XYZ file of C-alpha atoms in Angstrom:
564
model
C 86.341 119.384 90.142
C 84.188 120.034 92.969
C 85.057 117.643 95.680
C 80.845 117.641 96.811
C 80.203 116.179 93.254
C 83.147 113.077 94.085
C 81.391 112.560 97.437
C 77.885 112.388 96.094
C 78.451 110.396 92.907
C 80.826 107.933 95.589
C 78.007 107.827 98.484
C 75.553 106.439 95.131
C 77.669 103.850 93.837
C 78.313 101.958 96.957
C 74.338 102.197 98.207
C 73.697 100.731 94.527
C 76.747 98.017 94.904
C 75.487 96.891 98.252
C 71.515 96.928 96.997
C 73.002 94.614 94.013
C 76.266 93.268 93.673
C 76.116 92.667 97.249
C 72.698 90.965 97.261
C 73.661 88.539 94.350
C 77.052 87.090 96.359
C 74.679 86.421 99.233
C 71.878 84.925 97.158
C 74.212 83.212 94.280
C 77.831 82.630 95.315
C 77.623 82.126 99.205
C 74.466 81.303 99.600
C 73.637 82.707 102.557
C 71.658 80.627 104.985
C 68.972 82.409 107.659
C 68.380 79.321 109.477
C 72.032 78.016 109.950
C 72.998 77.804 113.360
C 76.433 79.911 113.815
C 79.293 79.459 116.202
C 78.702 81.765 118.297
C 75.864 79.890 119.392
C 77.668 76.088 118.770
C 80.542 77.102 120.823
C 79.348 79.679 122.777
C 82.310 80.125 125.901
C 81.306 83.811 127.113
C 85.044 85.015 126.106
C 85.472 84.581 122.417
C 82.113 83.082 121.258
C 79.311 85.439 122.048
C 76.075 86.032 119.634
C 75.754 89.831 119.364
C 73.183 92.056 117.894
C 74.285 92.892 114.109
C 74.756 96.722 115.009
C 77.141 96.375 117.976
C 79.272 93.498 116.082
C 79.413 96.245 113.065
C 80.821 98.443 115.670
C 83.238 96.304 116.496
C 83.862 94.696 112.983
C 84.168 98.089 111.268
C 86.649 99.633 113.842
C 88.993 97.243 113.890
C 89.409 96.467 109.971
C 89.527 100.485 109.718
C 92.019 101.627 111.614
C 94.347 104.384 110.249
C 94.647 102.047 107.128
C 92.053 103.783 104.812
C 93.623 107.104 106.397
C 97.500 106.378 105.588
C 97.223 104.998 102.523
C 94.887 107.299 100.067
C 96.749 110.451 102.357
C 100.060 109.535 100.174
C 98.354 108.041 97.113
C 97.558 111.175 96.342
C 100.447 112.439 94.923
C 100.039 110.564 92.183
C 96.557 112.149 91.247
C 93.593 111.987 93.055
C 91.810 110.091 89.691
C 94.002 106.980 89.936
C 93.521 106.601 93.653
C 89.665 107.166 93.695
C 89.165 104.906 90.898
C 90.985 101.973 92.421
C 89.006 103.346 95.807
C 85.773 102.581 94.381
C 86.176 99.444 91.820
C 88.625 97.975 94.521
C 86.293 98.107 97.906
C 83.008 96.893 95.887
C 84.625 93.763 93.685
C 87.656 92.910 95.434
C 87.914 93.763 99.182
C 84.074 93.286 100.110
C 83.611 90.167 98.350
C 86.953 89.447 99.900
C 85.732 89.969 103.064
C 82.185 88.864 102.978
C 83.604 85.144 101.671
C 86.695 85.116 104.708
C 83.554 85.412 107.057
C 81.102 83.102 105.339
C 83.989 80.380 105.115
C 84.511 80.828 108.568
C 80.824 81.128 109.592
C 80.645 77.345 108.234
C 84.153 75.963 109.648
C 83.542 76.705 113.404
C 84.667 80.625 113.854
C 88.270 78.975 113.059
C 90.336 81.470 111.264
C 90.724 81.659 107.390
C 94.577 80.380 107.919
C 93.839 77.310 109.895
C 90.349 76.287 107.433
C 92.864 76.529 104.407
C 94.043 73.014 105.818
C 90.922 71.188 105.708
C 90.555 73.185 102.048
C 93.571 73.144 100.093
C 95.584 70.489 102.124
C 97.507 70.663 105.947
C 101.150 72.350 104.254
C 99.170 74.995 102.550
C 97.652 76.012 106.555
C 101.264 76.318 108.049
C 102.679 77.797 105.349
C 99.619 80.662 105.515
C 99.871 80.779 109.228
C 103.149 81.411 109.432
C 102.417 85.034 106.639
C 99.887 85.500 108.951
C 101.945 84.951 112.296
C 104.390 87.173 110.809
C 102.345 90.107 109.556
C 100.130 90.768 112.831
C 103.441 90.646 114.356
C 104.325 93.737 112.247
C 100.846 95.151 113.091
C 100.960 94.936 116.429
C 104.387 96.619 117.230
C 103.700 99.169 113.973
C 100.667 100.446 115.859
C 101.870 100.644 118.883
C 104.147 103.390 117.071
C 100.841 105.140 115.310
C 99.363 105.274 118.573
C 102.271 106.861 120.550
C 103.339 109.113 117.568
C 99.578 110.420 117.573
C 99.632 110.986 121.452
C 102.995 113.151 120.512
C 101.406 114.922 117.755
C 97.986 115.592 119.711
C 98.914 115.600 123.248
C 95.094 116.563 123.195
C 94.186 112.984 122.441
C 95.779 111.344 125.679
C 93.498 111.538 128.108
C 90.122 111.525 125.710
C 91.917 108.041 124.500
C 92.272 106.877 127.949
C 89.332 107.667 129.639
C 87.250 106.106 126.840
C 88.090 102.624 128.604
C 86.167 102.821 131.755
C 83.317 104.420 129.631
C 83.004 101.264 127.182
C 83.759 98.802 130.565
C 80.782 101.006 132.072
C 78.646 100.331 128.940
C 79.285 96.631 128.888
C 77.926 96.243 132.505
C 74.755 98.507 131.737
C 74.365 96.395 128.726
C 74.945 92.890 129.717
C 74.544 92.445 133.087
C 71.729 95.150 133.785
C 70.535 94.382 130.573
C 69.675 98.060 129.919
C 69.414 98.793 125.817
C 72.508 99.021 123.640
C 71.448 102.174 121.515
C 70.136 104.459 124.613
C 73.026 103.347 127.121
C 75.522 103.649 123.589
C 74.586 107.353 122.814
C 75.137 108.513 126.638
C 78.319 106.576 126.598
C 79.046 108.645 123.508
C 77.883 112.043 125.061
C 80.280 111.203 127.971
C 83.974 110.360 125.383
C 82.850 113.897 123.707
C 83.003 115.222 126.838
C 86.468 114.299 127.568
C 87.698 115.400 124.064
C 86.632 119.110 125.361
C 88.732 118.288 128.446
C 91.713 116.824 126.128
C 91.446 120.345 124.201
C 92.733 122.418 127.019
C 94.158 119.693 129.438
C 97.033 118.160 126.591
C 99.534 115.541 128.340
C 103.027 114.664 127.531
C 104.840 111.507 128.525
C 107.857 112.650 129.689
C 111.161 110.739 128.964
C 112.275 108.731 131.562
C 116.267 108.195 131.346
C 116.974 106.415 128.060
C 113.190 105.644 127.524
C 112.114 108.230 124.940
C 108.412 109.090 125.452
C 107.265 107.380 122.446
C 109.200 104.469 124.053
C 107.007 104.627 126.831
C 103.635 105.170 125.566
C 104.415 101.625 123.067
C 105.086 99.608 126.473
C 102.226 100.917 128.227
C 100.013 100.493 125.099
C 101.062 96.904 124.823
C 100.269 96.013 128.363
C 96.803 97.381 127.576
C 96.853 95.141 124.540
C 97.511 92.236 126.679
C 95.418 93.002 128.930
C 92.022 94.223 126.384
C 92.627 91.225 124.598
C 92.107 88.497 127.332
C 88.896 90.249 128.409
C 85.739 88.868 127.539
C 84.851 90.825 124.534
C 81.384 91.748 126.212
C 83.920 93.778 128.839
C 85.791 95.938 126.940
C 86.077 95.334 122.922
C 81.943 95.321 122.182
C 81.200 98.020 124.181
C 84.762 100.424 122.990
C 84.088 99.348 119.585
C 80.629 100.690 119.732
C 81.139 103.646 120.765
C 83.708 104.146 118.035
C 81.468 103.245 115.870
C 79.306 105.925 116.923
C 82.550 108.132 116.659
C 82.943 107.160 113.516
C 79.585 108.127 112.122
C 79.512 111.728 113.685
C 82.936 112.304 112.361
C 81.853 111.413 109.010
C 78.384 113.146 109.254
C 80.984 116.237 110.114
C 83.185 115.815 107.304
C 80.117 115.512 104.814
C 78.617 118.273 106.410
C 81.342 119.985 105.994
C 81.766 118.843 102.661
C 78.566 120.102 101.902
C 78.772 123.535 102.984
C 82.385 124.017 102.563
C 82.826 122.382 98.796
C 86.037 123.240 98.106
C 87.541 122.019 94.473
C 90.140 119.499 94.135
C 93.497 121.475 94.568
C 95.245 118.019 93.944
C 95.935 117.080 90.150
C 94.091 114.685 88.615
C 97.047 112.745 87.283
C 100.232 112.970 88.569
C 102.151 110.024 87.145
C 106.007 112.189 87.513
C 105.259 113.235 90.919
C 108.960 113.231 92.249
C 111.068 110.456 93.794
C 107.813 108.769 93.608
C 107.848 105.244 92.816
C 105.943 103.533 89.436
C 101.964 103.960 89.541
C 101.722 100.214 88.797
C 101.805 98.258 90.695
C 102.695 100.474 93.441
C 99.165 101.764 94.028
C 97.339 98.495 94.336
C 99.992 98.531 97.614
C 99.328 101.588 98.759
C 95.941 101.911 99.239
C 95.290 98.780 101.195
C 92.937 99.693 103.528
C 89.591 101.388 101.832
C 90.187 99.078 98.362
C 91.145 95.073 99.572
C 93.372 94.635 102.840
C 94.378 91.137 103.736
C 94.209 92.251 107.410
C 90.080 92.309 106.985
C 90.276 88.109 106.739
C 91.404 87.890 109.807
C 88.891 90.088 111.287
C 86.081 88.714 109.406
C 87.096 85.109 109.970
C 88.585 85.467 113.454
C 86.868 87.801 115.737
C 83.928 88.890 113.702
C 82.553 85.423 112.863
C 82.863 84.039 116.314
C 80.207 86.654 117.512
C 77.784 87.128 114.790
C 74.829 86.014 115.435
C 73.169 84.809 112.080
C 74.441 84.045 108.341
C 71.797 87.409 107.521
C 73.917 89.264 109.387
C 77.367 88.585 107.414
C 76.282 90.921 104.434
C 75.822 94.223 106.296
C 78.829 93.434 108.739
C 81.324 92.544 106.542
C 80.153 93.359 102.618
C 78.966 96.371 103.877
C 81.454 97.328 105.952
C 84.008 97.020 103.553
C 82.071 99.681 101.301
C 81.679 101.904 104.399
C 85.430 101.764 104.780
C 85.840 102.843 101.050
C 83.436 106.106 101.704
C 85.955 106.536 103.974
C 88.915 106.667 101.996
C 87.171 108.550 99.967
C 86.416 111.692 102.505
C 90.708 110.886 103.091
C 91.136 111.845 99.212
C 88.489 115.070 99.451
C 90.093 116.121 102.478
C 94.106 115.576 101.388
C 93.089 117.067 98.000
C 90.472 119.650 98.708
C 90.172 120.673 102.027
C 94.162 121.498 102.498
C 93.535 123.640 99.877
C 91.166 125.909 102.655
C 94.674 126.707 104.549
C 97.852 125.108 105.021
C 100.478 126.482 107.931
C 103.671 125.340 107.348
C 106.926 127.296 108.941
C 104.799 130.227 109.899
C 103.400 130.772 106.537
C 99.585 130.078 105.461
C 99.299 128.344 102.015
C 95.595 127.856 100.166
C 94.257 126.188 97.025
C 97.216 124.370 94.683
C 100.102 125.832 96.494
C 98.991 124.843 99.734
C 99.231 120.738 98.548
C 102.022 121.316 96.640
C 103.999 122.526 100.141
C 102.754 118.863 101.835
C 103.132 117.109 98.679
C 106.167 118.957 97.729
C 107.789 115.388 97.369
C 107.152 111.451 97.909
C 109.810 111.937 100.631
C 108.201 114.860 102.476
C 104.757 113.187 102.170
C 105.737 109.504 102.924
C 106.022 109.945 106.534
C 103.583 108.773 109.109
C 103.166 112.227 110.357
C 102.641 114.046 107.137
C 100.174 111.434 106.494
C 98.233 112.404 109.112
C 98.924 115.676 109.575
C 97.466 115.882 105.658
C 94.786 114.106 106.644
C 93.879 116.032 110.017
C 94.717 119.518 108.878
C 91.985 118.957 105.552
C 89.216 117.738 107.294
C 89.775 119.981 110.198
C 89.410 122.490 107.699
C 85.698 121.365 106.202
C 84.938 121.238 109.572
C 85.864 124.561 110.920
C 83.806 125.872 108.374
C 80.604 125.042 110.205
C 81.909 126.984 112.938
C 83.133 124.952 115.076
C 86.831 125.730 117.153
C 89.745 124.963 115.686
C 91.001 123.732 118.640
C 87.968 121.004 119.154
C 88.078 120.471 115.697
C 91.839 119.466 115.607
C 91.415 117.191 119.579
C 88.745 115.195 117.922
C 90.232 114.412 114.822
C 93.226 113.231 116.936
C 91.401 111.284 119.120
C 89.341 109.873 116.001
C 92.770 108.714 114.571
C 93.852 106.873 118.065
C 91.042 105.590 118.815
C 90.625 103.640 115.528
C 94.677 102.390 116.068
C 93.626 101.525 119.357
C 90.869 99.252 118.189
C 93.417 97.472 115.330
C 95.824 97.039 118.282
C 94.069 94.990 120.663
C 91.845 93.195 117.661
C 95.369 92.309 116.133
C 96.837 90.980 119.662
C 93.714 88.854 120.310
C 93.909 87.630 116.321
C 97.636 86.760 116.937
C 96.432 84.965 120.069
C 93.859 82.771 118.096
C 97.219 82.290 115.150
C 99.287 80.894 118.032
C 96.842 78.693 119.815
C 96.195 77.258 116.515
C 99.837 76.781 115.542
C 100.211 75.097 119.145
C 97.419 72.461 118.070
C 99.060 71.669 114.787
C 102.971 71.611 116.723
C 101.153 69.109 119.147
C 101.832 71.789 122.266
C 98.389 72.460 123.790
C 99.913 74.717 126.367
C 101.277 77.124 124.928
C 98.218 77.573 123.095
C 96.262 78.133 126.149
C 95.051 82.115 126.675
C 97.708 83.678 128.749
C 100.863 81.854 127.162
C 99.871 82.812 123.607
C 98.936 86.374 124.042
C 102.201 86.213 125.991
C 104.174 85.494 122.758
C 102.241 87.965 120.707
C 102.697 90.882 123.201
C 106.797 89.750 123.771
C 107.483 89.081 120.195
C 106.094 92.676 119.269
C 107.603 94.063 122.072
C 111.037 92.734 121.217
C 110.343 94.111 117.678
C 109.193 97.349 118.715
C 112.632 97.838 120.948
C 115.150 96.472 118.324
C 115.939 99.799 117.519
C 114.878 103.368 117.711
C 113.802 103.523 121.082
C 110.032 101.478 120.551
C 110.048 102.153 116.680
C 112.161 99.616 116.033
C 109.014 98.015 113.766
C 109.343 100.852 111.354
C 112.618 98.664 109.858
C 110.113 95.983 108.646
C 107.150 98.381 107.293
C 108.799 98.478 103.972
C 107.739 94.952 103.840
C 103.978 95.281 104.867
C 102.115 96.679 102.409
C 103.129 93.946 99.894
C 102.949 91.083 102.545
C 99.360 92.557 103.904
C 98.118 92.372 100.553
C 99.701 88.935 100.007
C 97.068 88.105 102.451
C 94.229 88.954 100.328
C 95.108 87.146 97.917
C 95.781 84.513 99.279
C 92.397 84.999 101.254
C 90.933 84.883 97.944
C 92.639 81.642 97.064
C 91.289 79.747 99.706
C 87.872 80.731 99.314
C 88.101 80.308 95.392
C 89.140 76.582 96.449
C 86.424 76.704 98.938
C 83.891 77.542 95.845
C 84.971 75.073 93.830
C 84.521 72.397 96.081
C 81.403 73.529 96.361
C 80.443 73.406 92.553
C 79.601 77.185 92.925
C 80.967 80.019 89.641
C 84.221 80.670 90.802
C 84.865 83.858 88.250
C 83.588 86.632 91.366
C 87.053 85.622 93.472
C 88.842 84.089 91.219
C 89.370 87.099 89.191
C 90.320 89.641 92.381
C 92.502 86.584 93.610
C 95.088 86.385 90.085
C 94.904 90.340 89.955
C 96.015 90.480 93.589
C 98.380 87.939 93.833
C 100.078 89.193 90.152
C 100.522 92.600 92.111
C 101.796 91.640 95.059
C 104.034 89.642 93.234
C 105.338 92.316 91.368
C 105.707 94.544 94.302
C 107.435 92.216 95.878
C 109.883 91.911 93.333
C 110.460 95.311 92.775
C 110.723 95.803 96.614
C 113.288 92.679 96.750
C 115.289 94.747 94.309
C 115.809 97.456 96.029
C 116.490 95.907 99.166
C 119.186 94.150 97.082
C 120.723 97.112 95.688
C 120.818 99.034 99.087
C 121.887 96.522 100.634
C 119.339 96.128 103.190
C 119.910 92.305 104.032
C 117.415 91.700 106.956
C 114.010 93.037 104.507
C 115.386 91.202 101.613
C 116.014 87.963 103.333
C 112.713 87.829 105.248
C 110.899 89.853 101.965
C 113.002 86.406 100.412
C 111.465 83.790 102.768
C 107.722 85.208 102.186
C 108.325 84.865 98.671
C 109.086 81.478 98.527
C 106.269 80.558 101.118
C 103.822 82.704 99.083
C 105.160 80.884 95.831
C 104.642 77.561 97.311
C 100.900 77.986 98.904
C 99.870 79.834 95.221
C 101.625 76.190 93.707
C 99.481 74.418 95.895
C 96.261 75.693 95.457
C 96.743 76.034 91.527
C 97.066 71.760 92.173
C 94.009 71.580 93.801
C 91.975 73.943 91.788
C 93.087 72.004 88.598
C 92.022 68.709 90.285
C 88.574 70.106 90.791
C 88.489 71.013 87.444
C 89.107 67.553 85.884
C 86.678 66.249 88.252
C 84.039 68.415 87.001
C-alpha cells in the first residue's frame, strides 16, 4: 500500500475523533467547566504552580509524554505487520490513551494539581494510594535511569547531537527571561529561539563530540552521571526557567520535523515494504497480548497520568484548556507513531546500508528486521527509525548529513524532556509519600529530588557501566501499562462517585488491566524458567500490589453500584 494513503486516511480520523469523540468527554463525561478556578491559580508558588498560556503548556505537555516512547515501540512492532500495529495505533490513542489522559488531568484539575496516585486515596480509600504510589515510585525510577541510557546511547550513535542538545539549554533559559521577565511575546521570541537550536544542529553536523572514557568510566557511563546532575538540577528550577521555555521550543521541533516527514511523505510516497501481517516473524514473541505492551507510547501509556495529573495540571490555566493539551495531545502523539510505522516500513525501503552493502524495498527491512533479536535493540530501534525518515527527507533535497544531525537531536531532545519531567514527577511521588510516612522533611525540594536522582543513579551503576537499568526494562512495558490501567480505575471510581456513565473508561480500564495481566504472567514465566530471580521477584511483588489495588477498587465500584 502506499504509505501517503496510511498518513492521509490517519491525519482524518484523529481531526474527526478530536472534533467528536473528544468534544462529547468534555461536554458529557467530564464536564468540563470554563469558569472553574484551577490550581495553578489556587496555589500559585512561582515553582510548580504557574498558569500558562494553552500553547506553551502543550509544548511542554506534549514533549514530555512523547519522548522516544511512540518512537521505540511501533519501530519493533513492526515485525509483526505493520496492519496490527497501526490498527491498535489508531483505535488505542483515540478511546483508550486520550480519554486516559484527558480524565488523569481533569481528576487532578479538581483535587488540587495533586497527582493521580495520591487522589486515588481520597477516591478509592488511603491503602489503595500507597499501594499505587509505590508502582508509581518504582516505575519513574526505571524511567529515569532507562533514559539516562537513551540519551547517552544517542549521543554515541550521533556524536552530531551533543552539542545541538547542549546548547539548547541556555537558548530556552534565554527565552524564559525574554518571556517572563521582559515580558516580550511567546510565539515571536519562540520562533527566533528556534532559528537559533537549528543553527547549532548545522554546527553539530560537522563539529560531532565524543565523551571520552575516563579510566573505568565508559563514556556512556559518563554522559548518564552528567545527564542526571542536569536532571537534578532542571528539575528544581522554576519551570518558567528552563522546562516551559525548552519544552517549547521542542515543541516547535517537533512540528517542523513532522511537517518534514509529511512533506516528505508526500513527495517521496514510497509503498509499505513491511508485510501487512507477520504473525511467525521469528523468535518473536505471541501477537496477543504482547502488542498492547509494546506499543505503549502513541496507543495508552501509563506514564501520560503522571504528566497530565502532575506537571501538566499544576500549570494549566483553565478547565477549556485540558481538551487540546491532553485529549489532543494524546492523538498528536498517535500521528506520530504513525509517521514511526511509514518510516520503519516504507521509507527503509528508499535505502538501507548495512556492512557496506545498500539494500531497498522488501529486502532492505528484511536485513533490520531479519529477526526479533536483531531488531529488539535500542539501537536498531532507532537506527530503523532515523535511517527511514532520513530517507523521506533526503528526498526533498536536503543533506544527508543535516538530515541524519537533526533527527538525532530530535530523538535526544524528546529523552531529554521525559528525563527531567520524570525526575521532577518522582520528586512530587516522594514528597507525597513523606506526607503520608509522617516525614515532612524529606519531602521538602532538595531531599526528595535527592532520592530520585541517587536511587536512579544507584540503578543506573549496578551493572554495565551506567546501563545497569537495562536489567529491569524487561519489566517496564507491562508495569508502565499497569499504570494505565490502573489510571483508568481510579478515574472510573472517580465517575461513579460522580453518578456520571462509566462505560467510556471502564471499558479501556478491564481491557488494559486483562493485558497487562497476561503479560505479566507470561513475563513471570519466563523469568521463572531462566532463572532470572531479581525480575521475577520484583515482576512478583507488582503483581500482588497490582492484584490488591484492582481488589480494592472492584469493592468500591460494587458499593456504588448498590447505592445507586
Amino acid at each position: 500500500m502506499n504509505s501517503l494513503i496510511i498518513a492521509v486516511a490517519a491525519a482524518l480520523l484523529y481531526i474527526i475523533a478530536y472534533n467528536t469523540y473528544g468534544r462529547f468527554l468534555a461536554r458529557k463525561i467530564f464536564k468540563i467547566d470554563p469558569n472553574a478556578k484551577c490550581p495553578s491559580e489556587t496555589h500559585h508558588d512561582g515553582i510548580d504552580f504557574v498558569a500558562t498560556d494553552k500553547t506553551v503548556l502543550f509544548g511542554h505537555h506534549f514533549t514530555s509524554i512523547a519522548g522516544t516512547g511512540p518512537i521505540v515501540g511501533p519501530a519493533i512492532a513492526i515485525i509483526w505487520g505493520w496492519v496490527p500495529a497501526l490498527i491498535w495505533i489508531i483505535i488505542g490513542s483515540i478511546f483508550m490513551g486520550a480519554v486516559h489522559d484527558f480524565g488523569s488531568m481533569v481528576i487532578s484539575l479538581r483535587h488540587e494539581g495533586r497527582t493521580i496516585g495520591d487522589i486515588a486515596g481520597d477516591i478509592i480509600n488511603p491503602r489503595v494510594k500507597f499501594l499505587f504510589m509505590l508502582i508509581i515510585f518504582f516505575a519513574l525510577w526505571i524511567v529515569i535511569a532507562i533514559f539516562g541510557v537513551v540519551i547517552a546511547s544517542v549521543f554515541s550513535i550521533f556524536p552530531e547531537s551533543v552539542i545541538p542538545v547542549w546548547l539548547q539549554l541556555p537558548i530556552a533559559v534565554w527565552l524564559g527571561f525574554m518571556v517572563y521577565k521582559r515580558g516580550k511575546s511567546h510565539i515571536t521570541y519562540g520562533i527566533i529561539a528556534t532559528v537559533l537550536m537549528y543553527a547549532t544542529i548545522v554546527i553539530g553536523a560537522y563539529v560531532p563530540v565524543d565523551l571520552p572514557a575516563i579510566g573505568s568510566l565508559s563514556s556512556v557511563g559518563g554522559w548518564v552521571i552528567l545527564l542526571l546532575i542536569y536532571a537534578y538540577v532542571a528539575s528544581t528550577l522554576p519551570v518558567t526557567v528552563l522546562l516551559q521555555p525548552r519544552d517549547y521550543i521542542n515543541a516547535f521541533q517537533l512540528c517542523i520535523a513532522m511537517a518534514l516527514l509529511l512533506l516528505g511523505i508526500l513527495i517521496t510516497h514510497p509503498p509499505m515494504v513491511a508485510p501487512a501481517m507477520n504473525i511467525d516473524a521469528e523468535g518473536a514473541p505471541a501477537l496477543i497480548p504482547l502488542l498492547f505492551i509494546t506499543v505503549a507510547c502513541g496507543a495508552i501509556s501509563g506514564f501520560h497520568c503522571l504528566v497530565s495529573s502532575g506537571t501538566s495540571s499544576k500549570q494549566c490555566d483553565a478547565e477549556t484548556s485540558a481538551k487540546p493539551i491532553s485529549y489532543g495531545g494524546m492523538l498528536l502523539e498517535g500521528m506520530l507513531a504513525v509517521i514511526v510505522i511509514i518510516a520503519c516500513g516504507a521509507g527503509i525501503g528508499l535505502g538501507l546500508e548495512k556492512d557496506g552493502v545498500l539494500f531497498h524495498g522488501v529486502e532492505a527491512f528484511n536485513q533490520q528486521y531479519a529477526s526479533w533479536d536483531s531488531a529488539k535493540g535500542l539501537g536498531a530501534k532507532i537506527a530503523a527509525f532515523v535511517s527511514g525518515s532520513s530517507n523521506m527527507i533526503t528526498g526533498l533535497g536536503l543533506p544527508k548529513s543535516v538530515v541524519l544531525t537533526l533527527m538525532g537531536v530530535f530523538v535526544a531532545s524528546f529523552a531529554a524532556t521525559t528525563l527531567d519531567t520524570a525526575t521532577r514527577l518522582q520528586r512530587y511521588i516522594i514528597s507525597e509519600l513523606a506526607q503520608s510516612c509522617k516525614a515532612p522533611a524529606i519531602g521538602k525540594k532538595h531531599p526528595a529530588t535527592f532520592i530520585a536522582v541517587f536511587t536512579a543513579l544507584l540503578l543506573a551503576f549496578s551493572s554495565g557501566g551506567g546501563k545497569g537499568a537495562l536489567a529491569l526494562w524487561p519489566l517496564f512495558g507491562a508495569v508502565n501499562q499497569l499504570l494505565g490501567g490502573l489510571a483508568l480505575l481510579v478515574i472510573t471510581v472517580w465517575l461513579a462517585r460522580k453518578k456520571i456513565p462509566i462505560a467510556f473508561t471502564a471499558i479501556p480500564m478491564v481491557f488494559m488491566i486483562a493485558m497487562t495481566c497476561w503479560a505479566m504472567t507470561i513475563n513471570l514465566s519466563s523469568f521463572f524458567a531462566d532463572g532470572k530471580w531479581l525480575l521475577f521477584t520484583i515482576g512478583a511483588v507488582i503483581t500482588v500490589l497490582q492484584t490488591w489495588m484492582i481488589v480494592e477498587g472492584v469493592i468500591v465500584l460494587a458499593r456504588l453500584r448498590r447505592e445507586k
